[in-house]
XYZ file of N, CA and C in Angstrom:
726
model
N 0.796 -1.212 -0.063
C -0.111 -0.059 0.125
C 0.925 1.444 -0.108
N 0.825 2.129 -0.903
C 1.295 3.471 -0.809
C 0.380 4.465 -0.753
N 0.582 5.318 0.612
C -0.072 6.416 0.783
C 0.109 7.746 0.449
N -0.749 8.320 -0.167
C -0.510 9.656 -0.954
C -1.351 10.605 -0.059
N -0.779 11.836 0.797
C -2.039 12.328 1.815
C -1.494 13.724 1.290
N -2.335 14.906 1.082
C -2.058 16.102 0.839
C -2.447 16.898 1.938
N -1.452 17.816 2.265
C -1.504 18.863 3.894
C -2.013 19.881 2.956
N -3.153 20.784 3.039
C -3.117 21.791 2.243
C -2.707 23.470 3.369
N -2.658 22.890 4.460
C -1.913 23.634 5.629
C -3.391 25.106 5.549
N -2.792 26.320 5.765
C -4.117 27.088 5.439
C -4.332 27.910 4.079
N -4.809 26.778 3.701
C -5.106 27.011 2.440
C -6.538 25.985 1.524
N -7.134 26.306 0.558
C -7.320 27.931 0.049
C -8.262 28.926 1.175
N -8.260 30.102 0.453
C -8.985 31.286 1.240
C -10.504 30.904 1.468
N -11.214 30.424 0.300
C -12.394 30.195 0.318
C -12.961 28.479 -0.161
N -14.325 28.147 0.192
C -15.208 27.043 -0.065
C -15.033 26.498 -1.568
N -15.133 27.528 -2.160
C -15.540 27.269 -3.918
C -14.230 26.589 -4.323
N -12.732 27.294 -3.946
C -11.688 26.605 -4.570
C -11.380 25.497 -3.840
N -11.748 25.230 -2.704
C -11.346 24.153 -1.794
C -12.260 22.945 -2.551
N -13.506 22.909 -3.003
C -14.377 21.954 -3.585
C -13.824 22.107 -5.064
N -13.126 23.040 -5.587
C -12.731 22.899 -7.187
C -11.706 21.584 -6.829
N -10.644 22.032 -5.933
C -8.994 21.165 -5.609
C -9.879 19.635 -5.308
N -10.599 19.763 -4.732
C -11.061 18.254 -3.922
C -11.900 17.145 -5.107
N -12.734 18.087 -5.446
C -13.598 17.034 -6.543
C -12.758 16.972 -7.925
N -11.942 17.663 -8.440
C -11.152 17.427 -9.381
C -9.955 16.169 -8.684
N -9.663 16.089 -7.866
C -9.017 14.887 -7.631
C -9.851 13.862 -7.503
N -10.851 13.748 -6.781
C -11.888 12.744 -6.741
C -12.479 12.078 -7.848
N -12.906 13.279 -8.901
C -13.251 13.197 -10.230
C -11.639 12.174 -11.042
N -10.902 12.345 -11.136
C -9.713 11.706 -11.882
C -9.094 10.694 -10.844
N -9.270 10.458 -9.526
C -8.672 9.432 -9.093
C -9.613 8.091 -9.002
N -9.332 7.547 -9.877
C -10.168 6.029 -10.152
C -10.659 5.124 -9.204
N -9.527 5.291 -8.174
C -9.788 4.349 -6.918
C -8.633 3.329 -7.012
N -8.001 3.007 -6.306
C -7.097 1.619 -6.446
C -6.466 0.924 -5.113
N -6.618 -0.169 -4.881
C -6.547 -1.012 -4.110
C -5.032 -0.494 -3.125
N -4.354 -0.537 -4.186
C -3.063 -0.456 -3.455
C -2.293 1.073 -3.592
N -3.128 2.256 -3.851
C -2.704 3.573 -3.347
C -3.787 4.154 -2.564
N -3.722 4.526 -1.462
C -4.483 5.357 -0.597
C -4.569 6.735 -0.541
N -5.597 7.260 -1.126
C -5.169 8.782 -1.150
C -6.217 9.636 -0.220
N -5.696 10.793 0.441
C -6.384 11.082 1.597
C -5.748 13.031 1.527
N -6.616 13.858 1.783
C -6.465 15.394 1.567
C -6.656 15.927 3.314
N -6.239 17.092 3.625
C -5.917 17.416 5.106
C -6.388 18.979 4.772
N -7.646 19.105 4.758
C -8.060 20.779 4.268
C -8.288 21.275 5.953
N -8.253 22.841 6.064
C -8.946 23.419 6.909
C -10.031 23.124 7.620
N -10.015 23.070 8.764
C -11.054 22.451 9.618
C -12.544 23.362 8.734
N -12.691 24.144 8.409
C -13.734 24.980 8.235
C -14.393 24.262 7.078
N -13.476 23.662 6.191
C -13.942 23.131 4.910
C -14.370 21.340 4.878
N -13.939 21.080 6.213
C -14.241 19.372 6.141
C -15.893 19.060 5.870
N -16.766 19.448 6.547
C -17.633 19.165 6.250
C -18.406 19.292 4.779
N -18.191 19.714 3.937
C -18.168 20.263 2.613
C -17.371 19.590 1.458
N -16.451 18.768 2.141
C -16.131 17.622 1.379
C -15.823 16.353 1.457
N -16.730 15.449 0.743
C -17.065 13.908 1.151
C -16.755 13.002 -0.393
N -16.365 12.137 -0.074
C -16.111 11.166 -0.952
C -15.554 9.668 -0.733
N -15.643 8.848 -1.070
C -15.563 7.406 -0.651
C -14.235 7.055 -1.305
N -13.688 7.843 -2.195
C -12.200 7.381 -2.824
C -11.204 8.365 -2.134
N -11.480 9.570 -2.289
C -10.476 10.637 -1.598
C -11.025 10.570 0.220
N -10.157 10.124 1.060
C -10.274 10.329 2.430
C -10.037 11.377 2.724
N -10.493 11.835 4.278
C -10.415 13.356 4.806
C -9.372 13.264 6.008
N -8.401 14.227 6.108
C -7.763 14.295 7.746
C -7.742 15.477 7.906
N -7.783 15.763 9.361
C -7.205 17.075 10.149
C -6.013 17.258 9.980
N -5.805 18.736 10.301
C -4.525 19.063 10.100
C -4.028 19.057 12.125
N -5.144 19.039 12.940
C -4.862 19.163 13.972
C -5.473 18.745 14.781
N -5.678 18.461 16.444
C -6.810 18.122 17.083
C -6.571 18.807 18.736
N -7.301 18.764 18.946
C -7.464 18.972 20.550
C -7.431 17.548 21.602
N -6.839 17.360 22.528
C -6.837 16.343 23.205
C -8.350 15.817 24.353
N -8.886 16.929 24.752
C -9.891 16.601 25.422
C -11.338 16.107 24.226
N -12.465 15.862 24.433
C -13.536 15.512 23.528
C -14.425 16.356 23.749
N -14.546 17.148 24.910
C -15.229 18.590 24.829
C -15.128 19.348 25.980
N -15.921 20.328 25.907
C -15.800 21.352 27.224
C -15.331 22.687 26.853
N -14.963 23.823 28.121
C -14.756 25.012 27.869
C -13.417 25.265 27.332
N -13.298 24.870 25.966
C -11.951 25.003 25.357
C -12.041 26.056 24.082
N -12.128 27.238 24.556
C -12.343 28.018 23.189
C -11.507 28.290 21.850
N -12.209 27.815 20.880
C -11.311 27.700 19.829
C -10.690 26.117 19.281
N -11.018 25.281 20.165
C -10.758 24.406 19.776
C -11.269 23.164 19.189
N -10.606 21.883 18.412
C -11.506 21.055 17.923
C -11.329 19.627 18.313
N -12.440 19.087 18.694
C -12.071 17.836 19.409
C -11.935 16.755 19.014
N -11.683 15.266 19.025
C -11.587 14.243 17.996
C -12.827 14.065 17.848
N -14.130 13.946 18.530
C -15.243 13.605 18.317
C -16.048 14.529 17.357
N -15.774 15.855 17.118
C -16.062 16.595 15.927
C -15.160 16.071 14.846
N -14.150 15.830 14.927
C -13.287 15.103 13.614
C -14.043 14.047 13.064
N -14.505 12.963 13.851
C -14.783 12.271 13.695
C -16.608 11.966 12.810
N -17.074 12.880 13.544
C -18.280 13.688 12.874
C -18.475 14.023 11.534
N -16.857 14.858 11.403
C -17.014 15.165 9.967
C -16.390 14.223 9.056
N -16.253 12.845 9.593
C -15.585 12.260 8.394
C -14.216 11.830 8.576
N -13.459 12.426 9.366
C -12.027 12.357 9.486
C -11.533 11.033 9.943
N -10.524 10.276 8.936
C -10.209 9.014 9.202
C -8.490 9.344 9.885
N -8.053 10.446 9.444
C -6.904 10.753 10.350
C -6.589 11.750 10.452
N -5.622 12.463 11.167
C -5.299 13.641 11.711
C -3.867 14.067 11.965
N -3.410 14.933 11.531
C -1.609 15.186 11.386
C -1.622 15.870 13.153
N -0.599 15.400 13.350
C -0.077 15.497 15.019
C 1.557 16.115 15.067
N 2.098 16.811 15.692
C 3.231 16.914 15.932
C 4.001 17.719 14.580
N 3.225 18.372 13.635
C 3.875 18.970 12.826
C 4.793 20.020 12.550
N 5.816 20.162 12.186
C 6.851 21.372 12.382
C 6.273 22.568 12.732
N 5.475 23.195 11.839
C 4.833 24.390 11.937
C 4.115 24.715 13.047
N 3.668 23.472 13.582
C 3.197 23.164 15.481
C 4.015 23.646 15.997
N 5.279 22.965 16.218
C 5.985 22.557 16.989
C 6.828 23.842 17.046
N 7.224 24.733 16.126
C 8.260 25.607 15.824
C 7.520 27.140 15.962
N 6.267 27.003 15.314
C 5.429 28.348 15.152
C 4.752 28.721 16.323
N 3.943 27.476 16.691
C 3.100 27.573 17.728
C 3.546 27.173 19.208
N 4.776 26.437 19.100
C 5.215 26.106 20.289
C 4.978 24.811 20.890
N 4.324 23.750 20.550
C 3.912 22.497 20.914
C 4.848 21.879 21.220
N 5.164 21.003 22.480
C 6.491 20.262 23.036
C 5.447 19.443 22.947
N 6.381 18.218 23.323
C 6.445 16.801 23.402
C 5.012 16.371 24.214
N 4.854 17.090 25.611
C 3.578 17.016 26.110
C 2.435 16.733 25.832
N 2.276 17.921 24.716
C 1.020 18.253 23.992
C 1.110 17.723 22.987
N 2.244 17.332 21.941
C 1.764 16.295 20.951
C 1.577 14.708 21.461
N 2.105 14.527 22.500
C 1.694 12.698 23.140
C 0.364 12.748 23.516
N -0.242 13.928 24.317
C -1.769 14.115 24.644
C -2.728 13.761 23.319
N -2.429 14.751 22.209
C -2.920 14.776 20.830
C -3.154 13.532 20.279
N -2.047 12.703 20.106
C -1.746 11.204 19.790
C -2.483 10.180 20.310
N -2.372 10.313 21.545
C -3.239 9.549 22.642
C -4.758 9.380 22.290
N -5.223 11.017 22.100
C -6.745 11.133 22.048
C -7.193 10.746 20.656
N -6.197 10.882 19.564
C -6.546 10.341 18.418
C -6.558 8.749 18.505
N -5.706 8.069 19.123
C -5.945 6.525 19.258
C -7.148 6.104 19.819
N -7.416 6.774 21.178
C -8.485 6.554 22.014
C -9.897 6.964 20.836
N -9.832 7.506 20.172
C -11.049 7.961 19.551
C -11.202 7.343 18.018
N -10.303 6.460 17.804
C -10.296 5.668 16.283
C -9.628 6.543 15.264
N -9.243 7.503 15.354
C -8.590 8.510 14.431
C -7.056 8.039 14.281
N -6.770 7.702 13.116
C -5.046 7.253 12.924
C -4.238 8.545 12.967
N -3.253 8.792 14.177
C -2.745 10.090 13.837
C -1.502 9.746 12.847
N -1.216 10.406 12.481
C 0.129 10.939 11.657
C 0.963 11.974 11.911
N 1.865 10.766 12.837
C 2.981 12.211 13.676
C 4.213 12.479 12.925
N 4.251 13.782 13.064
C 5.507 14.131 11.880
C 6.708 14.408 13.073
N 7.978 14.197 12.213
C 8.769 14.413 13.045
C 10.220 14.837 11.825
N 10.830 15.187 12.377
C 12.396 15.731 11.613
C 13.242 16.471 11.861
N 14.399 16.756 11.651
C 15.322 17.527 12.174
C 15.044 18.967 11.507
N 15.251 20.055 12.199
C 15.276 21.569 12.149
C 16.233 21.699 10.725
N 17.631 21.526 11.158
C 18.710 22.176 10.161
C 19.319 20.891 9.808
N 20.210 21.611 8.557
C 21.030 20.433 8.157
C 22.026 20.398 9.082
N 22.497 19.393 9.944
C 23.133 18.857 10.813
C 23.960 17.748 10.587
N 25.037 17.168 11.446
C 25.746 16.089 11.348
C 24.902 14.766 11.757
N 24.605 13.732 11.305
C 23.745 12.550 11.501
C 23.737 12.239 12.713
N 24.894 12.672 13.401
C 24.856 12.287 15.086
C 23.634 13.076 15.606
N 23.668 14.735 15.206
C 22.910 15.278 15.592
C 21.409 15.168 15.447
N 21.327 14.878 14.199
C 20.035 14.380 13.512
C 19.235 13.338 14.221
N 20.191 12.296 14.764
C 19.721 11.267 15.553
C 18.976 11.590 16.975
N 19.855 12.399 17.687
C 19.472 12.845 18.880
C 18.244 13.595 18.728
N 18.188 14.628 17.816
C 16.764 15.336 17.895
C 15.519 14.579 16.974
N 15.820 13.679 16.530
C 14.815 12.304 15.995
C 14.282 12.057 17.268
N 15.392 10.978 18.021
C 14.979 10.352 19.266
C 14.112 11.443 20.244
N 14.513 12.620 20.353
C 13.919 13.556 21.229
C 12.586 13.331 21.089
N 11.987 13.488 19.763
C 10.984 13.973 19.399
C 10.100 12.735 18.917
N 10.780 11.511 19.295
C 9.883 10.351 19.420
C 10.095 9.432 20.836
N 10.588 10.314 21.312
C 10.741 9.641 22.653
C 9.535 8.474 23.497
N 8.340 9.228 23.295
C 7.141 8.786 23.901
C 7.038 7.534 22.845
N 7.109 7.105 21.610
C 7.087 6.050 21.100
C 7.917 4.829 21.651
N 9.159 5.299 21.608
C 10.041 4.685 22.343
C 9.545 3.720 23.975
N 9.466 4.813 24.485
C 9.025 4.254 26.006
C 7.111 3.662 25.788
N 6.637 3.824 24.789
C 5.168 2.964 24.765
C 5.059 2.376 23.411
N 5.478 0.867 23.525
C 5.579 0.269 22.402
C 4.108 -0.359 22.382
N 3.147 -0.251 23.119
C 1.727 -0.640 22.587
C 0.989 0.134 21.994
N 1.451 1.465 21.478
C 0.740 2.130 20.569
C 0.491 1.418 19.228
N -0.904 1.728 18.611
C -0.850 0.989 17.171
C -1.825 1.771 16.363
N -1.656 1.424 15.109
C -1.990 2.387 14.003
C -1.836 4.063 14.028
N -0.582 3.757 14.592
C 0.210 5.441 14.057
C 1.285 5.198 12.765
N 1.135 6.207 12.265
C 1.824 6.431 10.955
C 2.616 7.514 11.283
N 4.207 7.549 10.702
C 5.158 8.176 10.900
C 5.168 9.194 9.911
N 5.737 10.318 9.799
C 6.062 11.338 8.532
C 7.182 12.031 8.956
N 8.346 11.325 7.955
C 9.569 11.964 7.958
C 9.456 13.426 7.032
N 9.828 14.836 8.124
C 9.777 16.057 7.674
C 10.908 16.866 8.044
N 12.109 16.580 7.374
C 13.162 17.833 7.364
C 12.577 18.843 7.529
N 12.939 19.700 8.250
C 12.164 21.118 8.298
C 12.843 21.779 7.069
N 14.127 21.964 6.926
C 14.791 22.597 5.887
C 14.712 22.378 4.388
N 13.696 21.035 4.439
C 13.188 20.935 3.180
C 11.694 21.377 2.659
N 10.618 21.490 3.712
C 9.323 21.943 3.458
C 9.677 23.426 2.612
N 8.955 23.233 2.074
C 8.652 24.575 1.199
C 9.829 25.158 0.684
N 10.783 24.767 0.623
C 12.119 25.157 0.165
C 12.717 24.729 -1.012
N 12.008 23.335 -1.608
C 12.433 23.202 -2.901
C 13.903 22.225 -2.649
N 14.282 22.136 -1.231
C 15.473 21.072 -1.231
C 14.848 19.815 -0.812
N 14.539 19.338 -1.831
C 14.197 17.730 -1.358
C 15.416 17.044 -0.566
N 15.076 15.866 0.344
C 16.007 15.607 1.268
C 16.921 14.326 0.263
N 18.048 14.150 0.090
C 18.725 13.058 -0.577
C 18.383 12.003 -0.036
N 18.183 11.061 -1.012
C 17.717 9.496 -0.704
C 18.274 8.476 0.057
N 19.756 8.562 0.515
C 20.702 8.117 1.091
C 20.384 8.637 2.463
N 20.294 10.056 2.832
C 19.979 10.374 4.058
C 18.664 9.893 4.531
N 17.535 9.800 3.671
C 16.422 9.224 3.985
C 16.112 7.878 4.847
N 17.071 6.952 4.130
C 17.542 5.804 4.419
C 17.909 5.258 5.561
N 18.963 6.305 5.548
C 19.680 6.273 7.009
C 19.140 6.852 8.045
N 17.625 7.459 8.319
C 16.871 7.939 9.211
C 16.062 6.721 9.398
N 15.677 5.805 7.984
C 14.912 4.659 8.307
C 15.481 3.691 8.864
N 16.454 3.507 8.679
C 17.658 2.414 9.361
C 17.623 2.472 10.895
N 17.801 3.931 11.247
C 17.780 4.607 12.685
C 16.788 4.018 13.436
N 15.387 4.751 12.625
C 14.479 4.331 13.345
C 14.091 2.443 13.859
N 14.395 2.038 12.650
C 14.225 0.349 12.918
C 15.254 -0.232 13.559
N 16.497 0.088 13.279
C 17.030 -0.937 13.937
C 17.968 0.057 15.487
N 18.181 1.027 15.567
C 18.470 1.575 16.639
C 17.152 1.810 17.638
N 16.178 2.544 17.224
C 15.119 2.789 17.973
C 13.858 1.639 18.387
N 14.246 1.038 17.274
C 13.293 -0.264 17.209
C 11.699 -0.086 17.128
N 11.699 1.021 16.452
C 10.518 1.855 15.896
C 9.650 1.411 14.482
N 8.783 0.830 14.321
C 8.853 -0.149 12.907
C 7.187 0.153 12.333
N 7.013 1.217 12.357
C 5.564 1.949 12.117
C 6.032 2.348 10.443
N 4.824 2.399 9.893
C 4.566 2.893 8.660
C 5.190 4.402 8.398
N 6.021 4.649 7.383
C 7.034 6.044 7.124
C 6.422 6.227 6.172
N 6.097 7.984 5.935
C 6.026 8.509 4.931
C 6.903 9.905 4.824
N 7.386 10.157 3.783
C 8.339 11.287 3.426
C 7.490 12.608 3.076
N 7.785 13.929 3.393
C 7.258 14.971 3.057
C 8.457 15.807 2.856
N 8.264 17.135 2.203
C 9.285 18.421 2.129
C 9.747 18.554 0.475
N 9.267 19.240 0.001
C 9.305 19.741 -1.292
C 9.225 18.324 -2.216
N 7.973 17.695 -1.951
C 7.798 16.556 -2.849
C 6.771 17.427 -4.254
N 7.514 16.516 -5.141
C 6.591 16.729 -6.534
C 6.630 15.793 -7.651
N 6.164 15.910 -8.387
C 6.196 14.893 -9.314
C 7.488 14.663 -10.205
N 8.147 15.360 -9.957
C 9.773 14.809 -10.383
C 10.387 14.432 -9.886
N 10.358 14.176 -8.506
C 11.150 13.905 -7.756
C 10.972 12.591 -6.583
N 9.182 12.330 -6.964
C 8.742 11.292 -5.867
C 9.156 9.811 -6.471
N 9.133 9.939 -7.676
C 9.659 8.327 -8.276
C 10.946 7.912 -7.722
N 12.047 8.691 -7.859
C 13.302 8.302 -7.352
C 13.076 7.813 -5.747
N 11.996 8.670 -4.750
C 12.404 8.049 -3.626
C 11.614 7.040 -3.230
N 10.905 6.537 -4.343
C 9.630 5.691 -3.863
C 10.689 4.320 -4.252
N 11.599 4.403 -5.293
C 11.985 3.240 -5.905
C 13.556 3.137 -4.991
N 14.154 3.972 -4.225
C 15.277 3.910 -3.492
C 15.140 3.925 -2.077
N 13.968 4.543 -1.379
C 13.940 4.430 -0.143
C 12.314 3.534 0.290
N 12.914 2.780 1.418
C 11.821 1.938 1.705
C 10.656 2.481 2.726
N 9.769 3.398 1.892
C 8.724 4.200 2.965
C 7.723 3.541 2.132
N 6.526 4.356 2.785
C 5.118 3.857 2.323
C 4.560 4.585 2.234
N 4.971 6.123 1.275
C 4.358 7.014 0.709
C 4.627 8.453 1.141
N 3.479 9.389 0.633
C 4.033 10.542 0.932
C 3.372 11.715 1.971
N 3.537 12.484 2.368
C 2.904 13.628 3.046
C 3.651 14.862 1.927
N 2.436 15.311 0.832
C 3.040 16.350 0.014
C 2.012 17.222 0.600
N 2.947 18.882 0.541
C 2.058 20.083 0.759
C 1.873 20.676 -0.167
N 2.679 21.869 -0.876
C 2.252 22.530 -1.586
C 1.909 22.402 -2.931
N 2.561 20.867 -3.537
C 2.014 20.281 -4.622
C 0.597 19.423 -4.307
N 0.256 19.615 -3.311
C -1.515 18.710 -3.167
C -2.269 19.999 -3.547
N -1.964 21.362 -3.548
C -3.330 22.076 -3.961
C -3.242 22.196 -5.308
N -2.470 22.078 -6.361
C -2.379 21.792 -7.592
C -2.624 20.787 -8.028
N -3.848 20.389 -8.486
C -4.424 19.229 -8.952
C -3.424 18.327 -9.868
N -3.187 18.895 -10.683
C -2.386 18.558 -11.966
C -1.262 17.524 -11.408
N -0.483 18.340 -10.680
C 0.619 18.002 -9.933
C 0.286 16.764 -8.735
N -0.541 17.222 -8.243
C -1.352 15.993 -7.221
C -1.511 15.114 -7.896
N -2.538 14.683 -8.666
C -2.635 13.828 -9.859
C -1.693 13.080 -10.282
N -0.318 13.550 -10.860
C 0.911 13.285 -11.662
C 1.517 12.261 -10.428
N 1.478 12.708 -9.076
C 2.178 12.420 -8.034
C 1.208 10.555 -7.811
N -0.116 11.128 -7.697
C -0.831 9.637 -7.193
C -0.852 8.594 -8.570
N -0.624 8.825 -10.290
C -0.106 7.911 -10.835
C 0.946 7.458 -10.666
N 2.141 8.126 -10.461
C 3.396 7.750 -10.591
C 3.004 6.540 -9.022
N 2.591 6.888 -8.198
C 2.752 5.974 -6.821
C 1.472 4.523 -7.862
N 0.525 4.968 -8.384
C 0.202 3.422 -8.747
C 1.059 2.763 -9.654
N 1.739 3.481 -10.711
C 2.402 2.590 -11.321
C 3.466 1.879 -10.608
N 3.970 2.281 -9.730
C 4.922 1.931 -8.834
C 4.250 0.419 -7.933
N 3.300 0.845 -7.270
C 2.538 -0.222 -7.064
C 2.357 -1.253 -7.732
N 2.029 -1.116 -8.809
C 1.463 -2.327 -9.821
C 2.915 -2.900 -10.424
N 4.264 -2.079 -10.273
C 5.376 -2.775 -10.400
C 5.984 -3.709 -9.436
N 5.293 -3.454 -8.297
C 5.850 -4.061 -7.375
C 5.146 -5.654 -6.825
N 3.790 -5.642 -7.820
C 2.952 -6.790 -7.787
C 3.617 -7.943 -8.656
N 4.738 -7.454 -9.790
C 4.995 -8.515 -10.538
C 6.374 -9.401 -9.870
């Protein structure tokens, strides 16, 4: 199974455009048992975008089910809106909003308790030695190391220096991170890659890295580009069957 997830972030600015993007993807994606497609639009658009083929995810969640928490969105609200997935710990929430590991762990647990699959994001902030990369990643994922009982978690490796910069991560570095997770941290969840991902570089990453798919940022708002990525994933998945 190859996962192609599109994180729209704080885009677009109106429902008309959101519907145009979503339903163009829905119309052109024929459905494939080997490729799983989902988009993560802003909260305000969730109830207006519905499809059997293209699943929905949320970009964030609050850890309580309900109560006096002004401005927050609970996991029960996400379930009611049809969300199957939820991003947790995205770098923009870590470094712009200021979320720490304690908050991220609460959100991850809340998703699991309410049967929403969390997409736990992690990745180094800057280009540094791999020794420092390992220390940073281990700190971000330490609660997964301590709690082996977590199920149905998907990881998304997004080195911050790659996000929105056009600097896609080298495949050898991605593999080094994957090997570190499996062999040194004993973390064996599905892993997606994200960071300046597009139709020109995604095939090489699929072919050279032992990953399970992509968390696509800006390219997921460009329907032709996102559909090309899906098409490449479909061809890759088909080739693996032979």
